[in-house]
């Protein structure tokens, strides 16, 4: 029986490796999906004030990125730079959540599937002066990991901000969300 | 008939078949649920804070779901039944200990008793009551151990033992 169990463990492990490698949703075994929080960075000393925005006393968290409020994100949507690409909103959630509803005009950047997004996100991030990253809100950490990935890719840290309230906060306020693809034009209002 | 079941053991064999299929089906269902969204499972496994390196964490999150499906398929098909049941029991015990530890931590942090703790244990069925999950796992473990040690459970199998034929 122990011999059988050992064979099962070895065969099952091998099959699982193959299944993970073949699955389009498979994980990269060697990758660190949860990079540790950075110590002090340039981003901690910035805040939107440093780039001309409204909140010089943005609260900081150990992740090293300044945070922005819902009101600031609303203001950014009206910024002329949002249309021209110098202000960028990044949605760090997965496909299903993004398509179900995102902040209008936000670009998706699911860092767990970075290979699907970096080709668009990296040029857009280097072209932007301010990049606000958000995820689901609450205990969601994906916006932090996405921002770290961009910083590690060379995007200046002082351009990166987190909207910690995320979609939960946005929708709770009854603000408009865009469904489907970016700039789909399908706008709906969530009930607060 | 040489291998005929002695009088009175047919019921036990039927019970073993039902148990084998139930346990196998349970593992396939749970495994497929996890494999369908490995990132979500990865995040849940991370919450246990048991794996010190990304390779270990990713390995568990990526491979465990498919391994569970494999074990479940062996049980349902009746291949290496005792070995598969032993492996399943060996998985369930550390799972249950991890769930207990996490539930105790959450209960302590929230100031509530263990049986009031509800959380997504990463078991494949979303948020669960900790006590109910522990009882459920204990019953599955008992069933797996019975299948591993019992003489029953070898009827209606494709290949009950890897060595020694049917």
Coordinates of C-alpha atoms in Angstrom, one line a residue:
Chain A
X1 CA 0.0 0.0 0.0
X2 CA 2.8 2.4 0.8
X3 CA 4.5 1.5 -2.5
X4 CA 1.2 2.3 -4.3
X5 CA 0.9 5.6 -2.5
X6 CA 4.4 6.6 -3.5
X7 CA 3.7 5.7 -7.1
X8 CA 0.5 7.8 -6.9
X9 CA 2.3 10.7 -5.4
X10 CA 5.0 10.6 -8.2
X11 CA 2.6 10.1 -11.0
X12 CA 0.1 12.6 -9.7
X13 CA 2.8 15.2 -9.2
X14 CA 4.1 14.7 -12.7
X15 CA 0.6 14.9 -14.2
X16 CA -0.2 18.0 -12.2
X17 CA 3.0 19.6 -13.5
X18 CA 2.0 18.9 -17.1
X19 CA -1.6 20.1 -16.5
X20 CA -0.4 23.3 -15.0
X21 CA 2.0 23.8 -17.9
X22 CA -0.7 23.2 -20.4
X23 CA -3.4 25.2 -18.7
X24 CA -3.9 28.7 -20.0
X25 CA -4.5 29.7 -16.4
X26 CA -1.5 27.9 -15.1
X27 CA 0.9 29.5 -12.6
X28 CA 4.5 30.2 -13.2
X29 CA 6.2 28.2 -10.5
X30 CA 9.3 30.3 -10.1
X31 CA 7.7 33.7 -10.1
X32 CA 7.1 35.8 -6.9
X33 CA 3.5 36.9 -7.3
X34 CA 3.7 38.7 -3.9
X35 CA 6.8 40.8 -3.8
X36 CA 7.6 42.0 -0.3
X37 CA 6.7 45.6 0.6
X38 CA 9.5 48.0 -0.3
X39 CA 11.1 50.3 2.2
X40 CA 11.1 54.0 1.7
X41 CA 10.9 54.9 -2.0
X42 CA 10.6 58.1 -3.9
X43 CA 6.8 57.5 -4.1
X44 CA 6.5 57.9 -0.4
X45 CA 7.6 61.5 -0.6
X46 CA 5.4 62.5 -3.5
X47 CA 1.7 62.4 -3.4
X48 CA -0.5 63.9 -6.0
X49 CA 0.6 67.3 -4.7
X50 CA 4.0 66.7 -6.1
X51 CA 2.6 66.4 -9.5
X52 CA 0.1 69.2 -9.2
X53 CA -2.9 67.4 -7.7
X54 CA -4.9 68.2 -4.7
X55 CA -3.9 66.3 -1.6
X56 CA -0.4 67.0 -0.2
X57 CA -1.1 65.0 2.9
X58 CA -2.1 61.8 1.3
X59 CA -1.9 59.0 3.9
X60 CA 0.9 56.5 3.5
X61 CA 0.9 52.8 4.1
X62 CA 3.9 50.4 4.4
X63 CA 3.6 49.5 0.7
X64 CA 5.5 52.7 -0.1
X65 CA 3.0 54.3 -2.5
X66 CA 0.9 57.4 -1.8
X67 CA -2.8 56.8 -1.8
X68 CA -5.5 58.9 -3.4
X69 CA -9.1 59.4 -2.4
X70 CA -12.2 58.8 -4.5
X71 CA -12.7 62.5 -4.9
X72 CA -9.2 62.7 -6.4
X73 CA -9.9 59.9 -8.8
X74 CA -13.1 61.6 -9.8
X75 CA -11.1 64.8 -10.4
X76 CA -8.6 62.9 -12.5
X77 CA -11.3 61.7 -14.8
X78 CA -12.0 65.4 -15.7
X79 CA -8.4 66.1 -16.2
X80 CA -7.5 66.9 -19.8
X81 CA -4.5 64.6 -19.3
X82 CA -6.9 61.6 -18.8
X83 CA -8.0 61.8 -22.5
X84 CA -4.5 62.5 -23.7
X85 CA -2.9 59.6 -21.7
X86 CA -0.7 61.6 -19.3
X87 CA -3.0 60.6 -16.6
X88 CA -3.6 56.8 -16.4
X89 CA -5.9 54.7 -14.3
X90 CA -5.0 51.0 -14.0
X91 CA -7.4 48.3 -12.9
X92 CA -5.5 45.5 -11.3
X93 CA -8.3 43.0 -11.2
X94 CA -8.9 39.9 -13.4
X95 CA -10.7 39.8 -16.7
X96 CA -14.1 38.8 -15.3
X97 CA -14.1 41.6 -12.7
X98 CA -12.8 44.1 -15.2
X99 CA -15.4 43.3 -17.8
X100 CA -18.2 43.3 -15.3
X101 CA -17.4 47.0 -14.5
X102 CA -14.4 49.3 -14.2
X103 CA -13.8 53.0 -13.7
X104 CA -14.5 54.5 -17.2
X105 CA -11.4 54.5 -19.3
X106 CA -9.3 52.5 -16.9
X107 CA -6.7 50.2 -18.5
X108 CA -6.6 46.6 -17.2
X109 CA -3.4 45.4 -15.6
X110 CA -3.9 42.0 -13.9
X111 CA -0.3 41.5 -12.7
X112 CA -0.9 37.8 -12.2
X113 CA -1.3 37.6 -16.0
X114 CA 1.2 40.4 -16.7
X115 CA 2.3 38.8 -19.9
X116 CA -1.1 39.6 -21.4
X117 CA -1.0 43.3 -20.5
X118 CA 2.6 44.5 -20.3
X119 CA 2.8 45.2 -24.0
X120 CA 0.1 47.9 -23.6
X121 CA 0.6 48.9 -20.0
X122 CA 4.3 49.6 -20.1
X123 CA 4.2 52.1 -22.9
X124 CA 1.1 53.8 -21.5
X125 CA 2.8 54.0 -18.1
X126 CA 6.0 55.5 -19.4
X127 CA 3.9 58.1 -21.3
X128 CA 1.9 59.0 -18.2
X129 CA 2.7 61.6 -15.5
X130 CA 0.3 60.2 -13.0
X131 CA -0.7 56.6 -12.7
X132 CA -3.4 55.6 -10.3
X133 CA -3.8 51.8 -9.6
X134 CA -6.8 50.3 -8.0
X135 CA -8.3 46.8 -7.4
X136 CA -11.4 45.6 -5.6
X137 CA -10.9 47.6 -2.4
X138 CA -11.1 46.3 1.1
X139 CA -8.3 43.9 1.8
X140 CA -7.3 43.7 -1.8
X141 CA -3.5 44.0 -2.3
X142 CA -3.4 43.5 -6.1
X143 CA -3.0 47.3 -6.8
X144 CA 0.1 47.3 -4.7
X145 CA 1.6 44.4 -6.4
X146 CA 0.8 45.8 -9.8
X147 CA 2.4 49.1 -8.9
X148 CA 5.5 47.4 -7.6
X149 CA 5.8 45.5 -10.9
X150 CA 5.6 48.8 -12.8
X151 CA 8.1 50.4 -10.5
X152 CA 10.4 47.4 -10.9
X153 CA 10.0 47.7 -14.7
X154 CA 11.4 51.2 -14.5
X155 CA 8.3 53.4 -14.2
X156 CA 9.3 56.3 -11.9
X157 CA 7.9 55.6 -8.4
X158 CA 6.8 59.2 -7.9
X159 CA 4.2 58.8 -10.7
X160 CA 2.5 55.8 -9.0
X161 CA -0.5 56.2 -6.7
X162 CA -2.9 53.7 -5.2
X163 CA -6.7 54.2 -4.9
X164 CA -7.2 51.9 -2.0
X165 CA -10.9 52.2 -1.8
X166 CA -11.0 50.6 -5.2
X167 CA -14.1 49.4 -7.0
X168 CA -16.0 48.7 -3.8
X169 CA -15.6 52.4 -2.8
X170 CA -16.3 53.6 -6.3
X171 CA -19.5 51.6 -6.7
X172 CA -20.7 52.3 -3.1
X173 CA -20.7 56.0 -4.1
X174 CA -22.9 55.2 -7.1
X175 CA -20.4 56.4 -9.6
X176 CA -20.4 55.4 -13.2
X177 CA -18.7 52.2 -14.3
X178 CA -17.8 51.1 -17.8
X179 CA -18.6 47.5 -18.7
X180 CA -16.8 45.3 -21.2
X181 CA -13.7 46.5 -23.0
X182 CA -12.0 49.9 -22.3
X183 CA -13.8 52.7 -24.0
X184 CA -16.7 50.4 -24.8
X185 CA -19.0 53.3 -24.2
X186 CA -21.2 51.0 -22.1
X187 CA -21.7 53.0 -18.9
X188 CA -23.9 52.1 -16.1
X189 CA -24.4 53.4 -12.6
X190 CA -24.1 51.1 -9.6
X191 CA -26.6 51.5 -6.9
X192 CA -24.9 53.1 -3.9
Chain B
X1 CA -16.5 -18.8 -7.7
X2 CA -13.0 -18.4 -6.3
X3 CA -13.1 -14.7 -5.3
X4 CA -16.8 -14.7 -4.4
X5 CA -17.7 -12.4 -1.6
X6 CA -18.6 -14.3 1.5
X7 CA -22.2 -14.0 2.7
X8 CA -22.8 -10.7 4.4
X9 CA -20.0 -8.7 2.8
X10 CA -21.9 -7.6 -0.2
X11 CA -23.4 -4.7 1.7
X12 CA -20.0 -3.6 2.9
X13 CA -18.7 -3.8 -0.7
X14 CA -21.6 -1.6 -1.9
X15 CA -20.9 0.8 1.0
X16 CA -17.2 0.9 0.0
X17 CA -18.2 1.5 -3.6
X18 CA -20.4 4.4 -2.6
X19 CA -17.8 5.7 -0.3
X20 CA -15.1 5.5 -3.0
X21 CA -17.3 7.3 -5.5
X22 CA -18.3 10.0 -2.9
X23 CA -14.7 10.6 -1.8
X24 CA -13.4 10.5 -5.4
X25 CA -16.2 12.8 -6.6
X26 CA -15.6 15.2 -3.7
X27 CA -11.9 15.4 -4.6
X28 CA -12.5 15.9 -8.3
X29 CA -15.1 18.6 -7.6
X30 CA -12.8 20.5 -5.1
X31 CA -9.8 20.1 -7.4
X32 CA -11.5 21.4 -10.5
X33 CA -13.0 24.4 -8.6
X34 CA -9.4 25.3 -7.5
X35 CA -7.9 24.6 -10.9
X36 CA -10.5 26.8 -12.6
X37 CA -9.0 29.9 -10.9
X38 CA -5.5 29.1 -9.7
X39 CA -4.7 32.8 -8.9
X40 CA -7.7 32.9 -6.4
X41 CA -6.4 29.6 -4.9
X42 CA -2.9 31.0 -4.7
X43 CA -4.1 34.0 -2.7
X44 CA -6.0 31.8 -0.3
X45 CA -3.1 29.4 0.2
X46 CA -0.9 32.4 0.9
X47 CA -3.1 33.4 3.8
X48 CA -2.0 30.4 5.7
X49 CA 1.5 31.7 5.7
X50 CA 2.9 28.2 5.6
X51 CA 5.3 28.4 2.7
X52 CA 8.5 30.4 3.0
X53 CA 9.4 30.6 -0.7
X54 CA 7.4 31.6 -3.8
X55 CA 8.4 28.2 -5.4
X56 CA 6.7 26.3 -2.6
X57 CA 3.7 28.5 -2.5
X58 CA 3.2 28.5 -6.3
X59 CA 3.9 24.8 -6.4
X60 CA 1.2 24.0 -3.9
X61 CA -1.3 26.3 -5.6
X62 CA -0.6 25.1 -9.1
X63 CA -0.2 21.4 -8.5
X64 CA -2.5 20.5 -5.6
X65 CA -5.8 21.0 -7.5
X66 CA -4.7 18.7 -10.4
X67 CA -3.3 16.2 -7.9
X68 CA -6.6 16.1 -6.1
X69 CA -8.4 15.5 -9.4
X70 CA -6.0 12.7 -10.2
X71 CA -6.6 11.0 -6.8
X72 CA -10.3 11.4 -7.2
X73 CA -10.2 9.8 -10.6
X74 CA -8.3 6.9 -9.3
X75 CA -10.9 6.3 -6.6
X76 CA -13.8 6.6 -8.9
X77 CA -12.2 4.3 -11.5
X78 CA -11.0 1.9 -8.8
X79 CA -7.3 2.0 -9.6
X80 CA -4.8 1.5 -6.8
X81 CA -7.7 2.1 -4.4
X82 CA -5.9 1.5 -1.1
X83 CA -2.9 3.6 -2.1
X84 CA -5.1 6.4 -3.4
X85 CA -7.2 6.3 -0.3
X86 CA -4.1 6.5 1.9
X87 CA -2.8 9.5 -0.1
X88 CA -6.2 11.2 0.2
X89 CA -6.1 10.7 4.0
X90 CA -2.6 12.0 4.1
X91 CA -3.7 15.1 2.3
X92 CA -6.8 15.7 4.5
X93 CA -5.0 15.5 7.8
X94 CA -2.6 18.5 7.2
X95 CA -5.5 20.4 5.4
X96 CA -7.6 20.0 8.5
X97 CA -4.7 21.1 10.8
X98 CA -4.1 24.1 8.7
X99 CA -7.8 25.0 8.7
X100 CA -7.9 24.6 12.5
X101 CA -4.8 26.8 13.0
X102 CA -6.1 29.5 10.6
X103 CA -9.6 29.4 12.2
X104 CA -8.1 29.7 15.7
X105 CA -6.1 32.7 14.5
X106 CA -9.1 34.4 13.0
X107 CA -11.3 33.6 16.0
X108 CA -8.7 35.1 18.3
X109 CA -8.3 38.2 16.1
X110 CA -12.1 38.7 15.9
X111 CA -12.8 37.7 19.5
X112 CA -15.2 35.0 18.5
X113 CA -15.3 31.2 19.3
X114 CA -14.0 28.8 16.8
X115 CA -17.4 27.6 15.7
X116 CA -18.4 31.1 14.8
X117 CA -15.5 31.6 12.4
X118 CA -16.5 31.7 8.7
X119 CA -13.8 32.0 6.1
X120 CA -12.8 30.8 2.7
X121 CA -10.4 28.1 3.5
X122 CA -9.3 27.5 -0.1
X123 CA -11.1 24.2 0.0
X124 CA -12.9 24.9 -3.3
X125 CA -16.4 25.8 -2.0
X126 CA -16.0 29.4 -0.9
X127 CA -16.7 30.6 2.6
X128 CA -17.4 27.9 5.1
X129 CA -18.0 27.5 8.8
X130 CA -14.8 26.4 10.4
X131 CA -16.3 23.8 12.7
X132 CA -18.5 22.3 10.0
X133 CA -15.5 22.1 7.7
X134 CA -13.4 20.3 10.3
X135 CA -16.2 17.8 11.0
X136 CA -16.6 17.2 7.3
X137 CA -12.9 16.7 6.8
X138 CA -12.8 14.3 9.8
X139 CA -15.5 12.2 8.3
X140 CA -13.8 12.2 4.9
X141 CA -10.5 11.2 6.5
X142 CA -12.2 8.3 8.4
X143 CA -13.7 7.1 5.1
X144 CA -10.4 7.3 3.3
X145 CA -8.6 5.4 6.1
X146 CA -11.4 2.8 6.1
X147 CA -11.0 2.4 2.3
X148 CA -7.2 2.2 2.8
X149 CA -7.3 -0.5 5.4
X150 CA -10.5 -2.4 4.7
X151 CA -10.7 -5.5 2.6
X152 CA -13.7 -4.0 1.0
X153 CA -13.7 -1.5 -1.8
X154 CA -12.0 -3.7 -4.3
X155 CA -15.1 -5.0 -6.1
X156 CA -16.2 -3.2 -9.2
X157 CA -12.7 -1.7 -9.7
X158 CA -10.7 -1.4 -12.9
X159 CA -7.5 -2.3 -11.2
X160 CA -7.7 -2.3 -7.4
X161 CA -4.0 -2.9 -6.9
X162 CA -1.1 -1.7 -9.0
X163 CA 0.7 -5.0 -8.3
X164 CA -0.9 -8.4 -8.1
X165 CA -3.6 -8.0 -10.7
X166 CA -7.4 -7.9 -9.9

